[in-house]
Amino acid sequence: MDGKQPLGRDVFIALAAIGWADGKLDSEEADAIVRTALEEGLELEEINEIEAATKSPVEIGAIDRAKLSKEDRLFVYAVASWITRIDGTVDEKELDALSKLAEALKVPEAPRTAADRIAQDIAMLPEGDRPSRYDLPRLRKVIAERLEESARRKGS
């Protein structure tokens, strides 16, 4: 990590809830969630709790936004958006869960649309659609760049 506060366990439990929204959490979706948590550098105990959430359905629940920057919140939403698409179909339950997550993260509609687009762009990279090859660091980097670009435009 680059000195940033890691995303909390609650964020990954919420991502598992997104995966469970359609009634099943595919192994690829579960792997993506656990891999993201590992890349964040969470403690083993937290990883175990997250793995448990990928084995049986969970609810989104409360998310502690106090330590989440705007970039973090958009990254989490973008990862969730990508997770809903891993199995090739997005149903109404998944869209509802994604909307609940956006509300819990306090992500307005326009940034949601932008995060969706970024997640899809990254997924369209060669072999980027599979969890083991999806470029999560690049997703975070592109979100950060777009936020900086937006701030510059607003400042000029």
PDB file of N, CA, C and O in Angstrom, residues 77-136:
ATOM      1  N   TYR A  77     -17.271   1.101  -5.135  1.00  0.00           N
ATOM      2  CA  TYR A  77     -18.449   1.021  -5.999  1.00  0.00           C
ATOM      3  C   TYR A  77     -18.080   0.407  -7.355  1.00  0.00           C
ATOM      4  O   TYR A  77     -18.804  -0.450  -7.869  1.00  0.00           O
ATOM      5  N   ALA A  78     -16.949   0.815  -7.916  1.00  0.00           N
ATOM      6  CA  ALA A  78     -16.521   0.282  -9.222  1.00  0.00           C
ATOM      7  C   ALA A  78     -16.231  -1.214  -9.135  1.00  0.00           C
ATOM      8  O   ALA A  78     -16.589  -1.974 -10.041  1.00  0.00           O
ATOM      9  N   VAL A  79     -15.591  -1.658  -8.055  1.00  0.00           N
ATOM     10  CA  VAL A  79     -15.336  -3.093  -7.872  1.00  0.00           C
ATOM     11  C   VAL A  79     -16.671  -3.841  -7.783  1.00  0.00           C
ATOM     12  O   VAL A  79     -16.859  -4.883  -8.413  1.00  0.00           O
ATOM     13  N   ALA A  80     -17.621  -3.279  -7.039  1.00  0.00           N
ATOM     14  CA  ALA A  80     -18.944  -3.909  -6.916  1.00  0.00           C
ATOM     15  C   ALA A  80     -19.637  -3.977  -8.275  1.00  0.00           C
ATOM     16  O   ALA A  80     -20.236  -4.996  -8.633  1.00  0.00           O
ATOM     17  N   SER A  81     -19.537  -2.916  -9.036  1.00  0.00           N
ATOM     18  CA  SER A  81     -20.132  -2.878 -10.372  1.00  0.00           C
ATOM     19  C   SER A  81     -19.538  -3.980 -11.244  1.00  0.00           C
ATOM     20  O   SER A  81     -20.261  -4.691 -11.955  1.00  0.00           O
ATOM     21  N   TRP A  82     -18.227  -4.138 -11.157  1.00  0.00           N
ATOM     22  CA  TRP A  82     -17.552  -5.189 -11.922  1.00  0.00           C
ATOM     23  C   TRP A  82     -17.990  -6.580 -11.454  1.00  0.00           C
ATOM     24  O   TRP A  82     -18.270  -7.454 -12.265  1.00  0.00           O
ATOM     25  N   ILE A  83     -18.099  -6.758 -10.130  1.00  0.00           N
ATOM     26  CA  ILE A  83     -18.499  -8.058  -9.576  1.00  0.00           C
ATOM     27  C   ILE A  83     -19.868  -8.469 -10.105  1.00  0.00           C
ATOM     28  O   ILE A  83     -20.093  -9.635 -10.413  1.00  0.00           O
ATOM     29  N   THR A  84     -20.783  -7.506 -10.240  1.00  0.00           N
ATOM     30  CA  THR A  84     -22.120  -7.856 -10.735  1.00  0.00           C
ATOM     31  C   THR A  84     -22.074  -8.382 -12.163  1.00  0.00           C
ATOM     32  O   THR A  84     -22.980  -9.094 -12.586  1.00  0.00           O
ATOM     33  N   ARG A  85     -21.018  -8.060 -12.898  1.00  0.00           N
ATOM     34  CA  ARG A  85     -20.927  -8.451 -14.311  1.00  0.00           C
ATOM     35  C   ARG A  85     -20.083  -9.703 -14.556  1.00  0.00           C
ATOM     36  O   ARG A  85     -20.024 -10.190 -15.678  1.00  0.00           O
ATOM     37  N   ILE A  86     -19.415 -10.214 -13.535  1.00  0.00           N
ATOM     38  CA  ILE A  86     -18.493 -11.339 -13.732  1.00  0.00           C
ATOM     39  C   ILE A  86     -19.176 -12.544 -14.368  1.00  0.00           C
ATOM     40  O   ILE A  86     -18.610 -13.187 -15.238  1.00  0.00           O
ATOM     41  N   ASP A  87     -20.403 -12.839 -13.936  1.00  0.00           N
ATOM     42  CA  ASP A  87     -21.075 -14.039 -14.468  1.00  0.00           C
ATOM     43  C   ASP A  87     -21.755 -13.796 -15.815  1.00  0.00           C
ATOM     44  O   ASP A  87     -22.411 -14.673 -16.355  1.00  0.00           O
ATOM     45  N   GLY A  88     -21.600 -12.595 -16.363  1.00  0.00           N
ATOM     46  CA  GLY A  88     -22.118 -12.306 -17.702  1.00  0.00           C
ATOM     47  C   GLY A  88     -23.540 -11.772 -17.733  1.00  0.00           C
ATOM     48  O   GLY A  88     -24.013 -11.356 -18.786  1.00  0.00           O
ATOM     49  N   THR A  89     -24.223 -11.763 -16.602  1.00  0.00           N
ATOM     50  CA  THR A  89     -25.575 -11.208 -16.547  1.00  0.00           C
ATOM     51  C   THR A  89     -25.720 -10.352 -15.298  1.00  0.00           C
ATOM     52  O   THR A  89     -25.131 -10.644 -14.261  1.00  0.00           O
ATOM     53  N   VAL A  90     -26.511  -9.291 -15.426  1.00  0.00           N
ATOM     54  CA  VAL A  90     -26.815  -8.425 -14.291  1.00  0.00           C
ATOM     55  C   VAL A  90     -28.328  -8.400 -14.166  1.00  0.00           C
ATOM     56  O   VAL A  90     -29.022  -7.969 -15.087  1.00  0.00           O
ATOM     57  N   ASP A  91     -28.836  -8.904 -13.036  1.00  0.00           N
ATOM     58  CA  ASP A  91     -30.290  -8.913 -12.872  1.00  0.00           C
ATOM     59  C   ASP A  91     -30.739  -7.776 -11.952  1.00  0.00           C
ATOM     60  O   ASP A  91     -29.928  -7.032 -11.402  1.00  0.00           O
ATOM     61  N   GLU A  92     -32.050  -7.648 -11.818  1.00  0.00           N
ATOM     62  CA  GLU A  92     -32.643  -6.555 -11.040  1.00  0.00           C
ATOM     63  C   GLU A  92     -32.185  -6.569  -9.584  1.00  0.00           C
ATOM     64  O   GLU A  92     -31.943  -5.514  -8.989  1.00  0.00           O
ATOM     65  N   LYS A  93     -32.048  -7.754  -8.985  1.00  0.00           N
ATOM     66  CA  LYS A  93     -31.604  -7.854  -7.591  1.00  0.00           C
ATOM     67  C   LYS A  93     -30.191  -7.303  -7.437  1.00  0.00           C
ATOM     68  O   LYS A  93     -29.876  -6.654  -6.444  1.00  0.00           O
ATOM     69  N   GLU A  94     -29.330  -7.588  -8.412  1.00  0.00           N
ATOM     70  CA  GLU A  94     -27.956  -7.074  -8.352  1.00  0.00           C
ATOM     71  C   GLU A  94     -27.947  -5.551  -8.498  1.00  0.00           C
ATOM     72  O   GLU A  94     -27.198  -4.865  -7.793  1.00  0.00           O
ATOM     73  N   LEU A  95     -28.782  -5.035  -9.395  1.00  0.00           N
ATOM     74  CA  LEU A  95     -28.864  -3.578  -9.562  1.00  0.00           C
ATOM     75  C   LEU A  95     -29.384  -2.919  -8.289  1.00  0.00           C
ATOM     76  O   LEU A  95     -28.889  -1.861  -7.891  1.00  0.00           O
ATOM     77  N   ASP A  96     -30.361  -3.551  -7.635  1.00  0.00           N
ATOM     78  CA  ASP A  96     -30.881  -3.017  -6.370  1.00  0.00           C
ATOM     79  C   ASP A  96     -29.793  -3.018  -5.297  1.00  0.00           C
ATOM     80  O   ASP A  96     -29.638  -2.039  -4.560  1.00  0.00           O
ATOM     81  N   ALA A  97     -29.035  -4.110  -5.212  1.00  0.00           N
ATOM     82  CA  ALA A  97     -27.952  -4.206  -4.228  1.00  0.00           C
ATOM     83  C   ALA A  97     -26.875  -3.164  -4.507  1.00  0.00           C
ATOM     84  O   ALA A  97     -26.354  -2.528  -3.588  1.00  0.00           O
ATOM     85  N   LEU A  98     -26.571  -2.971  -5.783  1.00  0.00           N
ATOM     86  CA  LEU A  98     -25.573  -1.970  -6.174  1.00  0.00           C
ATOM     87  C   LEU A  98     -26.050  -0.572  -5.776  1.00  0.00           C
ATOM     88  O   LEU A  98     -25.270   0.247  -5.276  1.00  0.00           O
ATOM     89  N   SER A  99     -27.324  -0.318  -5.957  1.00  0.00           N
ATOM     90  CA  SER A  99     -27.899   0.968  -5.568  1.00  0.00           C
ATOM     91  C   SER A  99     -27.832   1.162  -4.049  1.00  0.00           C
ATOM     92  O   SER A  99     -27.484   2.244  -3.561  1.00  0.00           O
ATOM     93  N   LYS A 100     -28.114   0.099  -3.284  1.00  0.00           N
ATOM     94  CA  LYS A 100     -28.013   0.173  -1.815  1.00  0.00           C
ATOM     95  C   LYS A 100     -26.583   0.453  -1.386  1.00  0.00           C
ATOM     96  O   LYS A 100     -26.336   1.224  -0.464  1.00  0.00           O
ATOM     97  N   LEU A 101     -25.628  -0.198  -2.070  1.00  0.00           N
ATOM     98  CA  LEU A 101     -24.228   0.047  -1.744  1.00  0.00           C
ATOM     99  C   LEU A 101     -23.866   1.493  -2.030  1.00  0.00           C
ATOM    100  O   LEU A 101     -23.206   2.152  -1.217  1.00  0.00           O
ATOM    101  N   ALA A 102     -24.296   2.007  -3.172  1.00  0.00           N
ATOM    102  CA  ALA A 102     -24.006   3.399  -3.526  1.00  0.00           C
ATOM    103  C   ALA A 102     -24.571   4.347  -2.479  1.00  0.00           C
ATOM    104  O   ALA A 102     -23.910   5.318  -2.094  1.00  0.00           O
ATOM    105  N   GLU A 103     -25.771   4.047  -2.003  1.00  0.00           N
ATOM    106  CA  GLU A 103     -26.372   4.871  -0.950  1.00  0.00           C
ATOM    107  C   GLU A 103     -25.563   4.770   0.342  1.00  0.00           C
ATOM    108  O   GLU A 103     -25.311   5.780   1.003  1.00  0.00           O
ATOM    109  N   ALA A 104     -25.149   3.558   0.709  1.00  0.00           N
ATOM    110  CA  ALA A 104     -24.352   3.376   1.931  1.00  0.00           C
ATOM    111  C   ALA A 104     -23.011   4.106   1.836  1.00  0.00           C
ATOM    112  O   ALA A 104     -22.506   4.619   2.829  1.00  0.00           O
ATOM    113  N   LEU A 105     -22.458   4.151   0.623  1.00  0.00           N
ATOM    114  CA  LEU A 105     -21.176   4.835   0.397  1.00  0.00           C
ATOM    115  C   LEU A 105     -21.355   6.329   0.134  1.00  0.00           C
ATOM    116  O   LEU A 105     -20.371   7.055   0.044  1.00  0.00           O
ATOM    117  N   LYS A 106     -22.600   6.758  -0.043  1.00  0.00           N
ATOM    118  CA  LYS A 106     -22.918   8.156  -0.393  1.00  0.00           C
ATOM    119  C   LYS A 106     -22.256   8.547  -1.722  1.00  0.00           C
ATOM    120  O   LYS A 106     -21.617   9.586  -1.835  1.00  0.00           O
ATOM    121  N   VAL A 107     -22.450   7.704  -2.735  1.00  0.00           N
ATOM    122  CA  VAL A 107     -21.928   7.984  -4.078  1.00  0.00           C
ATOM    123  C   VAL A 107     -23.113   8.459  -4.928  1.00  0.00           C
ATOM    124  O   VAL A 107     -24.037   7.687  -5.185  1.00  0.00           O
ATOM    125  N   PRO A 108     -23.102   9.733  -5.368  1.00  0.00           N
ATOM    126  CA  PRO A 108     -24.190  10.263  -6.189  1.00  0.00           C
ATOM    127  C   PRO A 108     -24.258   9.591  -7.572  1.00  0.00           C
ATOM    128  O   PRO A 108     -23.327   8.904  -7.997  1.00  0.00           O
ATOM    129  N   GLU A 109     -25.347   9.831  -8.280  1.00  0.00           N
ATOM    130  CA  GLU A 109     -25.625   9.168  -9.555  1.00  0.00           C
ATOM    131  C   GLU A 109     -24.545   9.407 -10.619  1.00  0.00           C
ATOM    132  O   GLU A 109     -24.092   8.459 -11.262  1.00  0.00           O
ATOM    133  N   ALA A 110     -24.123  10.655 -10.829  1.00  0.00           N
ATOM    134  CA  ALA A 110     -23.136  10.932 -11.887  1.00  0.00           C
ATOM    135  C   ALA A 110     -21.813  10.197 -11.641  1.00  0.00           C
ATOM    136  O   ALA A 110     -21.283   9.556 -12.557  1.00  0.00           O
ATOM    137  N   PRO A 111     -21.259  10.238 -10.426  1.00  0.00           N
ATOM    138  CA  PRO A 111     -20.032   9.471 -10.181  1.00  0.00           C
ATOM    139  C   PRO A 111     -20.241   7.960 -10.313  1.00  0.00           C
ATOM    140  O   PRO A 111     -19.334   7.238 -10.711  1.00  0.00           O
ATOM    141  N   ARG A 112     -21.451   7.466  -9.983  1.00  0.00           N
ATOM    142  CA  ARG A 112     -21.747   6.036 -10.166  1.00  0.00           C
ATOM    143  C   ARG A 112     -21.591   5.664 -11.627  1.00  0.00           C
ATOM    144  O   ARG A 112     -20.974   4.651 -11.961  1.00  0.00           O
ATOM    145  N   THR A 113     -22.175   6.473 -12.487  1.00  0.00           N
ATOM    146  CA  THR A 113     -22.117   6.214 -13.925  1.00  0.00           C
ATOM    147  C   THR A 113     -20.673   6.221 -14.405  1.00  0.00           C
ATOM    148  O   THR A 113     -20.258   5.345 -15.172  1.00  0.00           O
ATOM    149  N   ALA A 114     -19.899   7.186 -13.939  1.00  0.00           N
ATOM    150  CA  ALA A 114     -18.484   7.268 -14.330  1.00  0.00           C
ATOM    151  C   ALA A 114     -17.715   6.047 -13.824  1.00  0.00           C
ATOM    152  O   ALA A 114     -16.910   5.457 -14.560  1.00  0.00           O
ATOM    153  N   ALA A 115     -17.968   5.636 -12.571  1.00  0.00           N
ATOM    154  CA  ALA A 115     -17.279   4.468 -12.003  1.00  0.00           C
ATOM    155  C   ALA A 115     -17.659   3.202 -12.756  1.00  0.00           C
ATOM    156  O   ALA A 115     -16.807   2.347 -13.017  1.00  0.00           O
ATOM    157  N   ASP A 116     -18.938   3.076 -13.128  1.00  0.00           N
ATOM    158  CA  ASP A 116     -19.383   1.929 -13.938  1.00  0.00           C
ATOM    159  C   ASP A 116     -18.600   1.870 -15.245  1.00  0.00           C
ATOM    160  O   ASP A 116     -18.133   0.812 -15.660  1.00  0.00           O
ATOM    161  N   ARG A 117     -18.494   3.014 -15.890  1.00  0.00           N
ATOM    162  CA  ARG A 117     -17.800   3.086 -17.182  1.00  0.00           C
ATOM    163  C   ARG A 117     -16.323   2.715 -17.036  1.00  0.00           C
ATOM    164  O   ARG A 117     -15.784   1.951 -17.842  1.00  0.00           O
ATOM    165  N   ILE A 118     -15.678   3.235 -15.995  1.00  0.00           N
ATOM    166  CA  ILE A 118     -14.265   2.922 -15.765  1.00  0.00           C
ATOM    167  C   ILE A 118     -14.096   1.418 -15.520  1.00  0.00           C
ATOM    168  O   ILE A 118     -13.205   0.783 -16.088  1.00  0.00           O
ATOM    169  N   ALA A 119     -14.964   0.843 -14.673  1.00  0.00           N
ATOM    170  CA  ALA A 119     -14.881  -0.597 -14.378  1.00  0.00           C
ATOM    171  C   ALA A 119     -15.029  -1.417 -15.656  1.00  0.00           C
ATOM    172  O   ALA A 119     -14.304  -2.395 -15.869  1.00  0.00           O
ATOM    173  N   GLN A 120     -15.958  -1.015 -16.520  1.00  0.00           N
ATOM    174  CA  GLN A 120     -16.158  -1.741 -17.778  1.00  0.00           C
ATOM    175  C   GLN A 120     -14.964  -1.570 -18.715  1.00  0.00           C
ATOM    176  O   GLN A 120     -14.564  -2.519 -19.389  1.00  0.00           O
ATOM    177  N   ASP A 121     -14.405  -0.352 -18.754  1.00  0.00           N
ATOM    178  CA  ASP A 121     -13.224  -0.109 -19.608  1.00  0.00           C
ATOM    179  C   ASP A 121     -12.061  -1.004 -19.194  1.00  0.00           C
ATOM    180  O   ASP A 121     -11.390  -1.590 -20.034  1.00  0.00           O
ATOM    181  N   ILE A 122     -11.823  -1.108 -17.886  1.00  0.00           N
ATOM    182  CA  ILE A 122     -10.737  -1.954 -17.384  1.00  0.00           C
ATOM    183  C   ILE A 122     -11.029  -3.415 -17.708  1.00  0.00           C
ATOM    184  O   ILE A 122     -10.147  -4.171 -18.124  1.00  0.00           O
ATOM    185  N   ALA A 123     -12.278  -3.827 -17.564  1.00  0.00           N
ATOM    186  CA  ALA A 123     -12.656  -5.216 -17.864  1.00  0.00           C
ATOM    187  C   ALA A 123     -12.458  -5.543 -19.342  1.00  0.00           C
ATOM    188  O   ALA A 123     -12.221  -6.697 -19.691  1.00  0.00           O
ATOM    189  N   MET A 124     -12.537  -4.545 -20.208  1.00  0.00           N
ATOM    190  CA  MET A 124     -12.402  -4.780 -21.646  1.00  0.00           C
ATOM    191  C   MET A 124     -10.944  -4.875 -22.101  1.00  0.00           C
ATOM    192  O   MET A 124     -10.676  -5.210 -23.250  1.00  0.00           O
ATOM    193  N   LEU A 125     -10.025  -4.608 -21.190  1.00  0.00           N
ATOM    194  CA  LEU A 125      -8.617  -4.774 -21.544  1.00  0.00           C
ATOM    195  C   LEU A 125      -8.371  -6.248 -21.847  1.00  0.00           C
ATOM    196  O   LEU A 125      -9.120  -7.109 -21.389  1.00  0.00           O
ATOM    197  N   PRO A 126      -7.338  -6.580 -22.615  1.00  0.00           N
ATOM    198  CA  PRO A 126      -7.098  -7.997 -22.944  1.00  0.00           C
ATOM    199  C   PRO A 126      -7.129  -8.878 -21.700  1.00  0.00           C
ATOM    200  O   PRO A 126      -6.406  -8.629 -20.743  1.00  0.00           O
ATOM    201  N   GLU A 127      -8.015  -9.851 -21.706  1.00  0.00           N
ATOM    202  CA  GLU A 127      -8.186 -10.822 -20.626  1.00  0.00           C
ATOM    203  C   GLU A 127      -8.572 -10.185 -19.297  1.00  0.00           C
ATOM    204  O   GLU A 127      -8.460 -10.809 -18.250  1.00  0.00           O
ATOM    205  N   GLY A 128      -9.035  -8.950 -19.305  1.00  0.00           N
ATOM    206  CA  GLY A 128      -9.345  -8.248 -18.063  1.00  0.00           C
ATOM    207  C   GLY A 128     -10.658  -8.613 -17.428  1.00  0.00           C
ATOM    208  O   GLY A 128     -10.965  -8.171 -16.339  1.00  0.00           O
ATOM    209  N   ASP A 129     -11.458  -9.426 -18.112  1.00  0.00           N
ATOM    210  CA  ASP A 129     -12.782  -9.736 -17.582  1.00  0.00           C
ATOM    211  C   ASP A 129     -12.767 -10.811 -16.499  1.00  0.00           C
ATOM    212  O   ASP A 129     -13.720 -10.970 -15.771  1.00  0.00           O
ATOM    213  N   ARG A 130     -11.724 -11.564 -16.383  1.00  0.00           N
ATOM    214  CA  ARG A 130     -11.646 -12.630 -15.386  1.00  0.00           C
ATOM    215  C   ARG A 130     -11.006 -12.100 -14.108  1.00  0.00           C
ATOM    216  O   ARG A 130     -10.049 -11.322 -14.168  1.00  0.00           O
ATOM    217  N   PRO A 131     -11.494 -12.521 -12.951  1.00  0.00           N
ATOM    218  CA  PRO A 131     -10.994 -11.991 -11.680  1.00  0.00           C
ATOM    219  C   PRO A 131      -9.485 -12.094 -11.491  1.00  0.00           C
ATOM    220  O   PRO A 131      -8.867 -11.191 -10.951  1.00  0.00           O
ATOM    221  N   SER A 132      -8.893 -13.177 -11.929  1.00  0.00           N
ATOM    222  CA  SER A 132      -7.456 -13.332 -11.712  1.00  0.00           C
ATOM    223  C   SER A 132      -6.644 -12.376 -12.580  1.00  0.00           C
ATOM    224  O   SER A 132      -5.476 -12.147 -12.316  1.00  0.00           O
ATOM    225  N   ARG A 133      -7.272 -11.806 -13.583  1.00  0.00           N
ATOM    226  CA  ARG A 133      -6.540 -10.919 -14.487  1.00  0.00           C
ATOM    227  C   ARG A 133      -7.045  -9.482 -14.452  1.00  0.00           C
ATOM    228  O   ARG A 133      -6.485  -8.623 -15.112  1.00  0.00           O
ATOM    229  N   TYR A 134      -8.131  -9.220 -13.721  1.00  0.00           N
ATOM    230  CA  TYR A 134      -8.677  -7.871 -13.655  1.00  0.00           C
ATOM    231  C   TYR A 134      -7.678  -6.992 -12.915  1.00  0.00           C
ATOM    232  O   TYR A 134      -7.199  -7.345 -11.840  1.00  0.00           O
ATOM    233  N   ASP A 135      -7.381  -5.845 -13.468  1.00  0.00           N
ATOM    234  CA  ASP A 135      -6.328  -4.973 -12.958  1.00  0.00           C
ATOM    235  C   ASP A 135      -6.882  -3.991 -11.920  1.00  0.00           C
ATOM    236  O   ASP A 135      -7.195  -2.842 -12.237  1.00  0.00           O
ATOM    237  N   LEU A 136      -6.996  -4.451 -10.665  1.00  0.00           N
ATOM    238  CA  LEU A 136      -7.533  -3.613  -9.596  1.00  0.00           C
ATOM    239  C   LEU A 136      -6.676  -2.379  -9.321  1.00  0.00           C
ATOM    240  O   LEU A 136      -7.222  -1.290  -9.152  1.00  0.00           O
TER     241      LEU A 136
END
